Short mmCIF file of C-alpha atoms in Angstrom, two decimals:
data_model
loop_
_atom_site.label_atom_id
_atom_site.label_comp_id
_atom_site.label_asym_id
_atom_site.label_seq_id
_atom_site.Cartn_x
_atom_site.Cartn_y
_atom_site.Cartn_z
CA MET A 1 0.00 0.00 0.00
CA ARG A 2 1.36 3.42 -0.94
CA GLU A 3 2.24 5.70 1.99
CA GLU A 4 -0.44 8.27 1.18
CA ALA A 5 -3.14 5.59 0.96
CA ARG A 6 -1.91 3.96 4.16
CA LEU A 7 -2.04 7.24 6.08
CA ARG A 8 -5.55 7.88 4.80
CA ARG A 9 -6.62 4.38 5.87
CA GLN A 10 -4.99 4.79 9.29
CA THR A 11 -6.91 8.02 9.79
CA GLN A 12 -10.17 6.22 8.97
CA ILE A 13 -9.36 3.41 11.41
CA GLU A 14 -8.37 5.82 14.17
CA ASP A 15 -11.51 7.90 13.65
CA ALA A 16 -13.51 4.68 14.03
CA ALA A 17 -11.55 3.83 17.19
CA TYR A 18 -12.48 7.17 18.78
CA ALA A 19 -16.15 6.68 17.88
CA LEU A 20 -16.05 3.20 19.41
CA LEU A 21 -14.29 4.52 22.51
CA GLU A 22 -16.98 7.13 23.07
CA GLU A 23 -19.76 4.58 22.63
CA LYS A 24 -18.40 1.56 24.47
CA GLY A 25 -15.48 2.74 26.62
CA TYR A 26 -12.03 1.20 26.71
CA ALA A 27 -13.22 -2.29 27.69
CA GLY A 28 -15.73 -2.43 24.84
CA ALA A 29 -13.36 -0.99 22.24
CA THR A 30 -12.01 -4.39 21.20
CA MET A 31 -9.96 -5.04 18.10
CA GLN A 32 -12.80 -7.19 16.76
CA ALA A 33 -15.32 -4.38 17.25
CA LEU A 34 -12.95 -1.93 15.60
CA ALA A 35 -12.42 -4.23 12.63
CA ARG A 36 -16.18 -4.35 12.09
CA ARG A 37 -16.63 -0.59 12.60
CA ALA A 38 -13.76 0.40 10.31
CA GLY A 39 -14.31 -2.33 7.72
CA ALA A 40 -10.72 -3.46 8.30
CA SER A 41 -9.26 -6.92 8.60
CA MET A 42 -7.87 -8.19 11.89
CA GLU A 43 -4.65 -8.89 10.00
CA THR A 44 -4.32 -5.20 9.10
CA LEU A 45 -5.04 -4.03 12.64
CA TYR A 46 -2.51 -6.38 14.23
CA SER A 47 0.05 -5.67 11.54
CA TRP A 48 -0.18 -1.90 12.00
CA TYR A 49 -0.80 -1.62 15.74
CA GLY A 50 0.31 -4.91 17.26
CA ASP A 51 -2.51 -5.21 19.79
CA LYS A 52 -5.13 -3.12 21.56
CA PRO A 53 -2.64 -1.28 23.83
CA GLY A 54 -0.55 -0.60 20.72
CA LEU A 55 -3.58 0.89 18.99
CA PHE A 56 -4.25 3.24 21.88
CA ARG A 57 -0.58 4.17 22.15
CA ALA A 58 -0.83 5.20 18.50
CA LEU A 59 -3.97 7.26 19.18
CA ILE A 60 -2.30 9.02 22.11
CA ALA A 61 0.90 9.68 20.14
CA ARG A 62 -1.05 11.01 17.15
CA ASN A 63 -3.06 13.29 19.45
CA ALA A 64 0.14 14.71 20.96
CA GLU A 65 1.78 15.32 17.57
CA THR A 66 0.77 18.98 17.38
CA VAL A 67 2.57 19.83 20.63
CA GLN A 68 5.58 17.77 19.62
CA GLN A 69 5.72 19.62 16.30
CA VAL A 70 5.71 23.00 18.06
CA LEU A 71 8.48 21.80 20.38
CA ASP A 72 10.45 20.45 17.41
CA GLY A 73 10.06 23.74 15.60
CA GLN A 74 11.32 25.65 18.64
CA ALA A 75 14.21 23.28 19.41
CA GLY A 76 17.25 25.22 20.60
CA THR A 77 15.31 28.45 21.14
CA ALA A 78 14.36 29.96 24.48
CA GLY A 79 12.12 32.76 25.65
CA ALA A 80 8.59 33.69 26.63
CA PRO A 81 7.26 33.65 23.03
CA THR A 82 8.40 30.03 22.66
CA LEU A 83 6.76 29.01 25.94
CA ILE A 84 3.57 30.79 24.93
CA ALA A 85 3.46 28.99 21.57
CA VAL A 86 3.89 25.65 23.33
CA GLY A 87 1.20 26.60 25.84
CA GLU A 88 -1.32 27.46 23.12
CA SER A 89 -0.81 24.10 21.42
CA LEU A 90 -0.79 22.14 24.67
CA LEU A 91 -3.98 23.71 25.97
CA ALA A 92 -5.78 23.07 22.68
CA LEU A 93 -4.65 19.45 22.94
CA LEU A 94 -5.64 18.96 26.59
CA THR A 95 -9.13 20.39 26.12
CA GLY A 96 -9.75 19.03 22.61
CA PRO A 97 -12.41 16.40 21.85
CA ARG A 98 -9.97 13.52 21.38
CA ALA A 99 -8.20 14.12 24.69
CA VAL A 100 -11.62 14.39 26.33
CA ALA A 101 -12.67 11.04 24.82
CA LEU A 102 -9.45 9.36 25.94
CA ASN A 103 -9.67 10.78 29.46
CA ARG A 104 -13.32 9.85 29.89
CA ALA A 105 -12.52 6.31 28.83
CA ALA A 106 -9.47 6.19 31.11
CA ALA A 107 -11.54 7.36 34.09
CA ALA A 108 -14.05 4.57 33.45
CA ASP A 109 -11.39 1.89 32.95
CA ALA A 110 -11.12 0.05 36.25
CA THR A 111 -7.93 -1.71 35.16
CA GLY A 112 -6.01 1.56 34.85
CA ALA A 113 -4.45 0.35 31.60
CA LEU A 114 -5.59 3.26 29.46
CA GLY A 115 -4.64 5.78 32.13
CA ALA A 116 -1.13 4.35 32.24
CA GLU A 117 -0.85 4.62 28.46
CA LEU A 118 -2.08 8.21 28.57
CA ALA A 119 0.48 9.14 31.21
CA ALA A 120 3.33 7.50 29.33
CA GLY A 121 2.43 8.84 25.90
CA GLY A 122 1.31 12.28 27.02
CA ARG A 123 2.69 13.94 30.13
CA ALA A 124 5.79 11.74 30.43
CA THR A 125 6.71 12.58 26.83
CA VAL A 126 5.91 16.29 26.71
CA MET A 127 6.78 17.61 30.17
CA PRO A 128 10.52 16.77 30.04
CA ARG A 129 10.74 18.81 26.85
CA ILE A 130 8.98 21.76 28.47
CA ALA A 131 11.38 21.47 31.43
CA ASP A 132 14.25 21.56 28.94
CA LEU A 133 12.83 24.73 27.40
CA ILE A 134 12.62 26.37 30.83
CA ALA A 135 16.18 25.25 31.56
CA ARG A 136 17.30 27.02 28.37
CA MET A 137 15.46 30.13 29.49
CA ALA A 138 17.28 30.00 32.83
CA ALA A 139 20.63 29.54 31.08
CA ALA A 140 19.86 32.60 28.94
CA GLY A 141 19.02 34.66 32.02
CA GLN A 142 15.35 34.98 31.09
CA ILE A 143 14.09 33.39 34.32
CA ALA A 144 15.73 32.95 37.73
CA PRO A 145 14.56 29.61 39.14
CA GLY A 146 16.40 29.93 42.45
CA ASP A 147 16.30 26.55 44.18
CA GLU A 148 13.56 25.18 41.94
CA THR A 149 14.36 22.62 39.25
CA PRO A 150 13.24 23.09 35.64
CA GLU A 151 10.88 20.15 36.19
CA ALA A 152 9.24 21.91 39.16
CA LEU A 153 8.84 25.10 37.15
CA ALA A 154 7.34 23.14 34.24
CA ASP A 155 4.80 21.62 36.64
CA LEU A 156 3.96 25.05 38.05
CA TRP A 157 3.59 26.54 34.59
CA LEU A 158 1.25 23.71 33.56
CA ALA A 159 -0.87 24.31 36.66
CA LEU A 160 -1.06 28.02 35.82
CA LEU A 161 -1.90 27.18 32.21
CA ALA A 162 -4.53 24.50 32.60
CA GLY A 163 -5.73 24.53 36.20
CA ASP A 164 -8.81 22.30 36.32
CA LEU A 165 -9.86 23.02 32.73
CA GLN A 166 -9.22 19.48 31.54
CA LEU A 167 -11.30 17.99 34.34
CA ARG A 168 -14.15 20.41 33.65
CA ARG A 169 -14.00 19.51 29.96
CA VAL A 170 -14.09 15.80 30.75
CA ILE A 171 -17.22 16.15 32.90
CA GLY A 172 -18.87 18.39 30.28
CA ALA A 173 -18.98 21.51 32.44
CA ILE A 174 -17.36 23.77 29.83
CA PRO A 175 -17.07 23.81 26.02
CA ALA A 176 -13.83 23.46 24.11
CA LEU A 177 -11.55 26.49 24.20
CA ASN A 178 -11.08 28.52 21.05
CA ASP A 179 -7.73 29.73 19.71
CA THR A 180 -8.07 33.16 21.30
CA GLU A 181 -8.76 31.66 24.72
CA CYS A 182 -5.83 29.25 24.42
CA LYS A 183 -3.48 32.07 23.48
CA ALA A 184 -4.69 34.33 26.29
CA ARG A 185 -4.23 31.61 28.91
CA ALA A 186 -0.79 30.71 27.56
CA GLU A 187 0.28 34.35 27.73
CA ARG A 188 -1.09 34.74 31.25
CA ALA A 189 0.52 31.52 32.56
CA THR A 190 3.90 32.52 31.13
CA ARG A 191 3.58 36.07 32.47
CA GLN A 192 2.70 34.75 35.94
CA LEU A 193 5.62 32.31 35.93
CA LEU A 194 8.07 35.08 35.02
CA ARG A 195 6.58 37.32 37.70
CA LEU A 196 7.18 34.61 40.29
CA PHE A 197 10.74 33.95 39.08
CA PRO A 198 11.90 37.20 37.49
CA PRO A 199 15.35 37.28 35.89
CA THR A 200 18.04 38.81 38.07
CA PRO A 201 18.66 42.44 37.05
#
């Protein structure tokens, strides 16, 4: 199968997986059910994804691609504008419909398997890179972390950025954020972080 056709088919399968996840939860989103929903063979699913955890690892990784792309594009740079750009993308991801579907399913999964995959493919992948960005800012004299580690500052920045928005999205208390709202929150979180740890004059 040509690469373009394969990517198009993967998108169709992954769209079907999200629909199945929303309807039946993680336990009910079996490979057999997905094969029927997507009109795909079991051979194709196991060849491309390995197994059910592999499928959901792929969904999580694909969902995080936008943030990874922003981080890749800003590799080696440092400064508030870079952190703001990452924040915009991250907040759109965290409050987007696919993250909401994954988190709702993870909350209902008594085994904890999907939650573990989400943690490994999401936070554990992205947060070290944000900590590295903050470390570069500190090295450039743009923030003075004092005794705090870059990892601690990344955690604080994320709390300032997202607060309980993701939880409120998951329970349906608020709608998805638009681009303007994501940008405003990213700017505010970055401004607050720099106010707490201003560079030494």
